[in-house]
Amino acid sequence: MAPRIATSAADAVAGIHDGATVLIGGFGNAGQPMELIDALLDGGATDLTVVNNNAGQADAGLALLIKERRVAKVICSFPRQSDSWHFDEAYRAGEIELELVPQGNLAERIRAAGAGIGGFFTPTGYGTLLAEGKETRVIDGRGYVLETPIHGDVALIKALRADTAGNLVYRKTARNFGPIMAAAARQAIVQVDEVVPLGGIDPEVVVTPGLYVDTVLPLPATTEGAAA
Amino acid sequence: MNPSPQTTTDAPVHHASTAAPLDRDALARLVAADIPAGSFVNLGIGQPTNVSNHLTSEQDVTLHTENGMLGMGPVATGEDVDEDLINAGKIPVTELPGASYFHHADSFAMMRGGHLDVCVLGAFQVSAAGDLANWHTGAPGAIPAVGGAMDLAIGAKATWVMMGLFTKDGASKLVEALSYPVTGLGCVSRIYTESAVFLLEGGRVVVRSTHGTTFEELAERLPVQLHRG
């Protein structure tokens, strides 16, 4: 089924309920679906579990969701940054739970969810604090840690372009978590600079096939050079 | 400061000891010269990033950045700055001809799967067995953050560390056993410092070259057994 084309960011995120697990794409500002996050903030859903590489920066997006105490738990690899003051405050006050995951394990756990994998043994983190309490196994002389998939109720991601079938292409390093989060969530909501007709994207360059995409929000191109 | 040959061996000139310690650029130049031609390389944030400034075009090294790119070029300035094109330190960079983009799971699979030749990282401590500590001081109240450190440590075919050999208090950062939390076990094969280059060979610490010091002085000062290269 072709994805729904949302009329506004508020419309796109309207179905996100309290207690939802929300996968949010982006690495730094690249690929961050800022308008969708802002709409989630305006929408009022609370007690969220958020999966992102970081835990919010400065006074925008995810940082504001945390400031408003709408996030009960963050699953991320790198929460501590020079401008992560809202997370720092909530964490030190004991008002947010943190699950710290090595970045590659985070990515693979998200990928595993989309691929129907029940768990996998990874060498990353073996013998470290982040493997404490986890099942381990030595395979061919090397130590591995059992990691489990991270499923999302919803994914909020940003792509460059969609066609009306929901096929997506991304732009440069803004791709980051987009394709794996789209597959790992029951509902993938994607903001794009433009929606083109069927046939407007060469099938050979599609990165995320439309079957993963549920809602598309076209926004005027805000990315410099995005038309190139 | 170019290292000058002081010994008569078959080793490359840059493997020779020098009378003076290495400054940051000299150290980065030394690491760059050791990277085999044609390698796929990941350079960690901080001191290792400087290595890219000393790679020559003849070396044909391809840089990987774990946020999803091979063929990363120099830092972007002026009109070349593009917020969709950043490195793992979130600094705007450029793309070189032949570059490619991929998602995060592919990027870390590339690393974990042993497809990168060399990864160069900073460190708080390295043990004689090649255990690495570089992600967390373990200080009470510190908010932990790991990023890609644990993936980088164990993924590449060779993991090299660049660090100062001593802490500000003069303690050796090359140790018998880590006192900081572990990033990866048995993963480091070389350590580049201002005072010496060490090869870690199955628990043996071999001093390849010394800089502004001697093997004897290091043997006295470091808490691990050293072997001559």
XYZ file of C-alpha atoms in Angstrom:
457
model
C 0.000 0.000 0.000
C 1.291 3.421 -0.900
C 2.221 5.593 2.069
C 0.010 8.301 3.383
C 1.133 11.784 2.378
C 0.801 13.918 5.509
C -0.491 17.455 5.255
C 1.597 18.803 8.141
C 4.173 17.657 10.663
C 1.424 17.582 13.313
C -0.672 15.375 11.060
C 2.311 13.087 10.430
C 2.954 12.357 14.117
C -0.674 12.441 15.317
C -0.760 8.684 15.970
C 2.159 8.581 18.418
C 0.824 7.475 21.807
C 2.081 7.797 25.378
C 4.659 5.165 26.226
C 5.717 4.650 22.605
C 9.225 3.630 21.603
C 10.335 6.209 19.047
C 13.381 5.653 16.843
C 14.752 9.039 15.779
C 17.231 9.238 12.914
C 20.133 11.597 12.548
C 23.753 11.915 13.543
C 24.512 15.443 14.627
C 22.360 17.669 12.454
C 22.766 15.401 9.436
C 19.541 13.512 8.843
C 17.839 14.836 11.944
C 14.064 15.059 11.315
C 13.769 18.322 13.204
C 10.238 19.255 12.068
C 8.865 15.840 13.059
C 10.540 16.041 16.478
C 9.126 19.525 17.013
C 5.687 18.210 16.122
C 6.096 15.361 18.605
C 6.958 17.972 21.219
C 3.848 19.990 20.364
C 1.717 16.851 20.249
C 2.011 16.017 23.927
C 2.850 12.295 23.854
C 4.800 11.427 26.978
C 6.560 8.587 28.826
C 8.446 7.917 25.592
C 11.427 5.649 25.028
C 13.669 7.368 22.492
C 16.337 5.635 20.451
C 18.879 7.982 18.885
C 22.652 8.112 18.622
C 22.721 11.003 21.101
C 20.528 12.420 23.844
C 19.716 15.822 22.439
C 21.796 18.913 21.791
C 21.374 22.547 22.815
C 17.800 23.843 23.053
C 16.190 22.085 20.139
C 14.436 18.896 19.115
C 15.130 15.890 21.307
C 16.782 18.078 23.961
C 13.481 19.918 24.455
C 11.524 16.652 24.702
C 13.923 15.676 27.496
C 13.683 19.104 29.118
C 9.887 18.736 29.228
C 10.343 15.294 30.897
C 8.477 13.559 28.121
C 11.209 10.968 27.679
C 11.317 8.212 30.274
C 14.251 6.388 28.719
C 16.960 7.054 26.151
C 18.772 4.268 24.322
C 21.860 5.813 22.734
C 25.619 5.570 22.305
C 26.771 9.079 23.154
C 24.599 11.120 25.544
C 27.327 13.404 26.874
C 28.211 16.389 24.736
C 29.228 19.946 25.418
C 25.674 21.111 24.770
C 23.653 18.176 26.187
C 22.663 20.168 29.281
C 19.012 19.094 29.322
C 19.920 15.416 29.319
C 22.652 15.984 31.907
C 20.195 17.695 34.244
C 17.484 15.055 33.864
C 20.026 12.249 34.288
C 21.615 13.717 37.405
C 18.135 14.283 38.852
C 17.374 10.604 38.261
C 14.487 11.561 36.017
C 15.562 9.730 32.885
C 16.785 6.193 32.331
C 19.843 5.679 30.133
C 20.681 2.500 28.240
C 24.163 3.065 26.849
C 24.976 0.956 23.785
C 28.139 0.939 21.665
C 27.307 2.674 18.402
C 27.779 -0.329 16.140
C 25.767 -2.542 18.469
C 23.041 0.100 18.501
C 22.948 0.102 14.707
C 23.018 -3.692 14.468
C 20.302 -4.106 17.116
C 18.078 -1.784 15.091
C 18.965 -3.618 11.884
C 18.239 -6.966 13.566
C 14.765 -5.799 14.552
C 13.922 -4.915 10.967
C 15.379 -8.181 9.714
C 13.512 -10.448 12.135
C 16.618 -11.530 14.037
C 16.041 -12.527 17.660
C 19.565 -11.731 18.833
C 23.161 -11.903 17.708
C 26.619 -12.427 19.167
C 28.948 -9.474 18.654
C 32.578 -9.035 19.723
C 31.994 -5.330 20.425
C 31.824 -4.667 24.146
C 33.062 -8.102 25.217
C 34.907 -7.857 28.526
C 33.618 -4.331 29.223
C 31.183 -2.729 31.658
C 28.594 -2.535 28.884
C 28.467 -6.324 28.626
C 27.854 -6.875 32.327
C 24.910 -9.173 32.956
C 24.718 -10.190 29.306
C 25.151 -13.693 27.961
C 28.579 -14.256 26.433
C 30.079 -17.017 24.357
C 33.536 -17.864 23.075
C 33.393 -18.791 19.394
C 36.569 -19.956 17.646
C 38.600 -18.507 20.497
C 37.038 -15.057 20.426
C 34.630 -13.613 23.006
C 31.176 -12.417 21.962
C 28.210 -10.767 23.706
C 24.560 -11.556 23.034
C 22.647 -8.459 21.935
C 18.925 -8.277 21.272
C 16.931 -6.345 18.671
C 15.530 -2.850 19.257
C 12.024 -2.569 17.839
C 10.260 0.753 17.483
C 6.597 1.610 17.553
C 7.463 4.548 15.357
C 10.488 5.800 13.432
C 10.971 9.467 12.639
C 13.502 9.910 9.869
C 14.610 12.347 7.207
C 15.336 11.545 3.602
C 16.061 13.703 0.584
C 13.307 12.493 -1.711
C 10.415 10.045 -1.840
C 8.236 8.906 -4.698
C 4.552 8.278 -4.141
C 5.308 4.588 -3.494
C 7.467 5.635 -0.524
C 10.783 4.691 -2.095
C 13.495 6.822 -0.513
C 16.855 8.271 -1.395
C 19.000 10.071 1.143
C 21.731 12.659 0.917
C 25.377 12.049 1.840
C 26.034 11.225 5.522
C 22.459 12.222 6.398
C 21.539 8.618 5.517
C 23.001 7.307 8.808
C 20.225 5.538 10.791
C 17.374 6.198 8.327
C 17.213 2.928 6.397
C 17.546 0.645 9.435
C 15.105 2.629 11.578
C 12.513 2.640 8.796
C 12.652 -1.168 8.801
C 12.715 -1.591 12.591
C 9.540 0.366 13.400
C 5.911 -0.603 12.950
C 5.254 2.880 11.576
C 7.932 4.767 9.635
C 7.275 8.482 9.274
C 9.629 10.232 6.880
C 10.134 13.904 6.197
C 11.508 14.638 2.741
C 12.460 17.695 0.768
C 10.219 16.587 -2.076
C 7.810 13.887 -3.233
C 8.108 12.924 -6.893
C 5.697 10.872 -9.059
C 6.159 7.145 -9.626
C 9.124 6.699 -11.933
C 10.769 9.823 -10.567
C 13.401 7.766 -8.730
C 15.547 5.302 -10.647
C 14.846 1.866 -9.052
C 18.603 1.213 -9.113
C 19.287 4.018 -6.657
C 16.433 3.423 -4.194
C 17.962 3.009 -0.727
C 14.823 2.336 1.322
C 12.115 0.470 -0.609
C 8.649 1.918 -0.114
C 7.326 -1.131 1.717
C 9.011 0.138 4.876
C 7.469 3.590 4.674
C 4.045 4.437 6.126
C 3.835 8.217 6.148
C 5.645 10.815 4.056
C 5.771 14.479 4.952
C 6.931 16.722 2.120
C 8.629 19.877 3.349
C 10.007 22.689 1.224
C 13.696 22.094 0.531
C 15.623 23.486 3.446
C 18.855 21.701 2.693
C 21.370 23.777 0.818
C 22.379 22.134 -2.395
C 19.719 19.464 -1.962
C 18.458 19.967 -5.499
C 21.854 19.142 -6.931
C 61.738 17.706 12.301
C 62.623 14.711 10.184
C 63.913 11.696 12.038
C 67.459 10.961 10.930
C 68.886 7.469 10.616
C 71.099 6.519 13.544
C 71.232 2.794 13.106
C 72.158 0.593 10.195
C 69.204 -1.701 9.689
C 66.871 -2.485 6.834
C 64.088 -0.593 8.600
C 62.641 2.519 6.927
C 64.255 5.808 7.886
C 61.224 6.893 9.891
C 61.611 3.874 12.187
C 64.855 5.287 13.559
C 65.264 6.803 17.004
C 65.727 10.553 17.385
C 67.505 12.712 19.944
C 64.444 14.868 20.554
C 60.896 13.865 21.526
C 58.319 13.943 18.719
C 55.954 16.879 18.582
C 52.348 16.311 17.525
C 52.987 16.834 13.835
C 56.084 14.649 13.815
C 54.127 11.903 15.561
C 51.256 12.184 13.073
C 53.782 12.116 10.220
C 55.331 8.957 11.633
C 51.962 7.191 11.881
C 51.047 8.317 8.369
C 54.314 6.957 6.979
C 53.579 3.559 8.564
C 50.182 3.147 6.899
C 50.597 0.701 4.007
C 49.775 1.987 0.532
C 46.225 1.272 -0.574
C 44.868 0.867 2.969
C 41.326 1.558 4.155
C 41.744 3.503 7.378
C 39.639 4.955 10.193
C 41.162 7.811 12.172
C 39.674 8.457 15.605
C 38.684 11.830 16.960
C 41.451 14.038 18.403
C 45.151 13.465 17.756
C 44.602 10.668 15.182
C 42.647 13.034 12.914
C 45.908 14.915 12.296
C 47.361 11.815 10.583
C 45.268 12.594 7.498
C 47.252 15.812 6.999
C 50.395 13.765 6.475
C 49.157 11.068 4.099
C 50.568 11.422 0.594
C 48.564 10.972 -2.591
C 50.985 8.195 -3.601
C 49.822 6.228 -0.559
C 46.314 6.063 -2.012
C 44.742 5.666 1.428
C 40.935 5.654 1.632
C 39.486 7.131 4.812
C 36.399 5.666 6.469
C 34.182 7.647 8.792
C 31.867 5.493 10.877
C 28.827 7.687 10.408
C 28.659 6.245 6.910
C 31.250 7.162 4.316
C 34.335 5.899 2.520
C 36.505 8.319 0.576
C 36.338 11.170 3.034
C 38.297 14.260 2.002
C 39.724 17.160 4.026
C 37.716 19.344 6.389
C 35.301 21.576 4.476
C 35.640 25.339 4.573
C 33.678 28.243 3.133
C 31.248 27.273 0.403
C 32.121 23.586 0.700
C 30.469 23.312 4.129
C 27.393 21.076 3.826
C 25.499 20.023 6.941
C 24.670 16.666 5.340
C 28.365 15.849 4.927
C 30.104 15.474 8.287
C 32.596 13.148 9.921
C 32.246 11.148 13.135
C 33.303 14.228 15.100
C 30.389 16.078 13.443
C 32.842 18.343 11.597
C 31.937 19.275 7.995
C 34.158 17.401 5.561
C 34.434 16.903 1.799
C 34.080 13.901 -0.473
C 36.790 12.644 -2.804
C 36.227 11.048 -6.232
C 35.276 7.414 -5.646
C 33.555 8.132 -2.329
C 30.548 6.105 -1.196
C 27.823 6.481 1.419
C 26.121 3.753 3.449
C 23.914 3.429 6.498
C 25.149 2.999 10.055
C 24.702 -0.775 10.278
C 26.693 -1.273 7.066
C 29.346 1.132 8.280
C 29.891 -0.760 11.514
C 29.616 -4.134 9.771
C 32.450 -2.947 7.543
C 34.477 -2.248 10.644
C 33.460 -5.221 12.806
C 33.833 -7.534 9.831
C 37.544 -6.770 9.583
C 37.370 -4.990 6.244
C 39.302 -1.927 7.395
C 43.081 -2.262 7.472
C 44.036 0.201 10.183
C 42.262 2.140 12.905
C 44.162 4.818 14.846
C 42.771 5.822 18.238
C 43.593 7.898 21.278
C 43.822 6.249 24.715
C 43.818 6.792 28.463
C 45.774 3.580 28.978
C 47.022 0.567 27.052
C 48.194 -2.646 28.709
C 51.114 -4.808 27.663
C 48.563 -7.341 26.406
C 47.034 -4.717 24.127
C 43.948 -4.021 26.232
C 42.635 -0.535 25.538
C 40.954 2.017 27.811
C 39.709 5.153 26.082
C 35.977 5.548 26.648
C 35.313 6.315 30.293
C 37.369 7.615 33.189
C 35.193 5.742 35.648
C 35.058 8.891 37.780
C 32.087 8.973 40.159
C 29.263 11.056 38.729
C 30.669 11.074 35.202
C 27.960 10.506 32.606
C 29.178 7.602 30.497
C 29.314 7.945 26.709
C 30.839 5.350 24.408
C 30.001 6.232 20.800
C 31.915 4.006 18.412
C 34.939 3.507 20.685
C 34.328 -0.186 21.424
C 33.527 -0.988 17.805
C 36.610 0.854 16.546
C 38.866 -0.835 19.090
C 38.157 -4.395 18.006
C 37.101 -4.053 14.371
C 40.026 -3.197 12.139
C 42.772 -5.634 11.118
C 45.220 -3.461 13.068
C 44.465 -1.021 15.893
C 47.132 1.572 16.652
C 47.095 4.029 19.505
C 48.487 7.573 19.573
C 48.881 9.003 23.053
C 51.167 10.822 25.416
C 53.231 8.190 27.222
C 52.747 9.827 30.614
C 49.871 11.478 32.445
C 50.200 15.043 33.713
C 51.284 13.505 37.019
C 54.014 11.547 35.314
C 52.374 8.115 35.552
C 52.883 5.724 32.639
C 49.852 5.193 30.422
C 51.436 1.966 29.191
C 50.550 -0.368 32.045
C 50.611 -3.996 33.114
C 46.844 -3.997 33.784
C 44.258 -1.293 33.077
C 42.901 0.755 35.965
C 40.376 2.548 33.720
C 37.304 0.745 32.342
C 38.079 -1.509 29.352
C 37.164 -0.477 25.811
C 38.489 -3.630 24.135
C 40.653 -6.587 25.134
C 43.893 -7.506 23.379
C 43.153 -5.229 20.443
C 46.089 -2.784 20.252
C 49.140 -3.797 18.245
C 51.130 -0.542 18.257
C 51.479 2.532 20.437
C 52.873 5.802 19.104
C 53.990 8.279 21.746
C 56.222 11.355 21.873
C 58.918 9.288 23.591
C 58.804 5.924 21.830
C 57.015 3.636 19.409
C 55.990 0.294 20.918
C 55.012 -2.891 19.113
C 52.767 -5.183 21.164
C 53.475 -8.752 20.169
C 51.443 -11.299 22.098
C 52.110 -9.759 25.506
C 55.680 -8.728 24.646
C 56.334 -4.981 24.488
C 58.950 -4.238 21.843
C 60.485 -0.755 21.635
C 60.849 0.053 17.938
C 62.314 3.515 18.411
C 62.955 6.059 21.151
C 62.633 9.833 20.903
C 64.372 12.134 23.351
C 65.000 9.225 25.696
C 66.715 5.845 25.724
C 65.647 2.243 26.060
C 67.336 2.121 29.461
C 65.520 5.184 30.755
C 62.184 3.805 29.575
C 62.913 0.393 31.061
C 63.449 2.079 34.412
C 60.417 4.322 34.236
C 57.733 2.088 32.717
C 55.939 -0.594 34.767
C 56.121 -3.200 31.994
C 58.948 -5.361 30.737
C 60.436 -3.940 27.537
C 62.219 -5.729 24.727
C 64.589 -4.206 22.205
C 63.333 -3.940 18.629
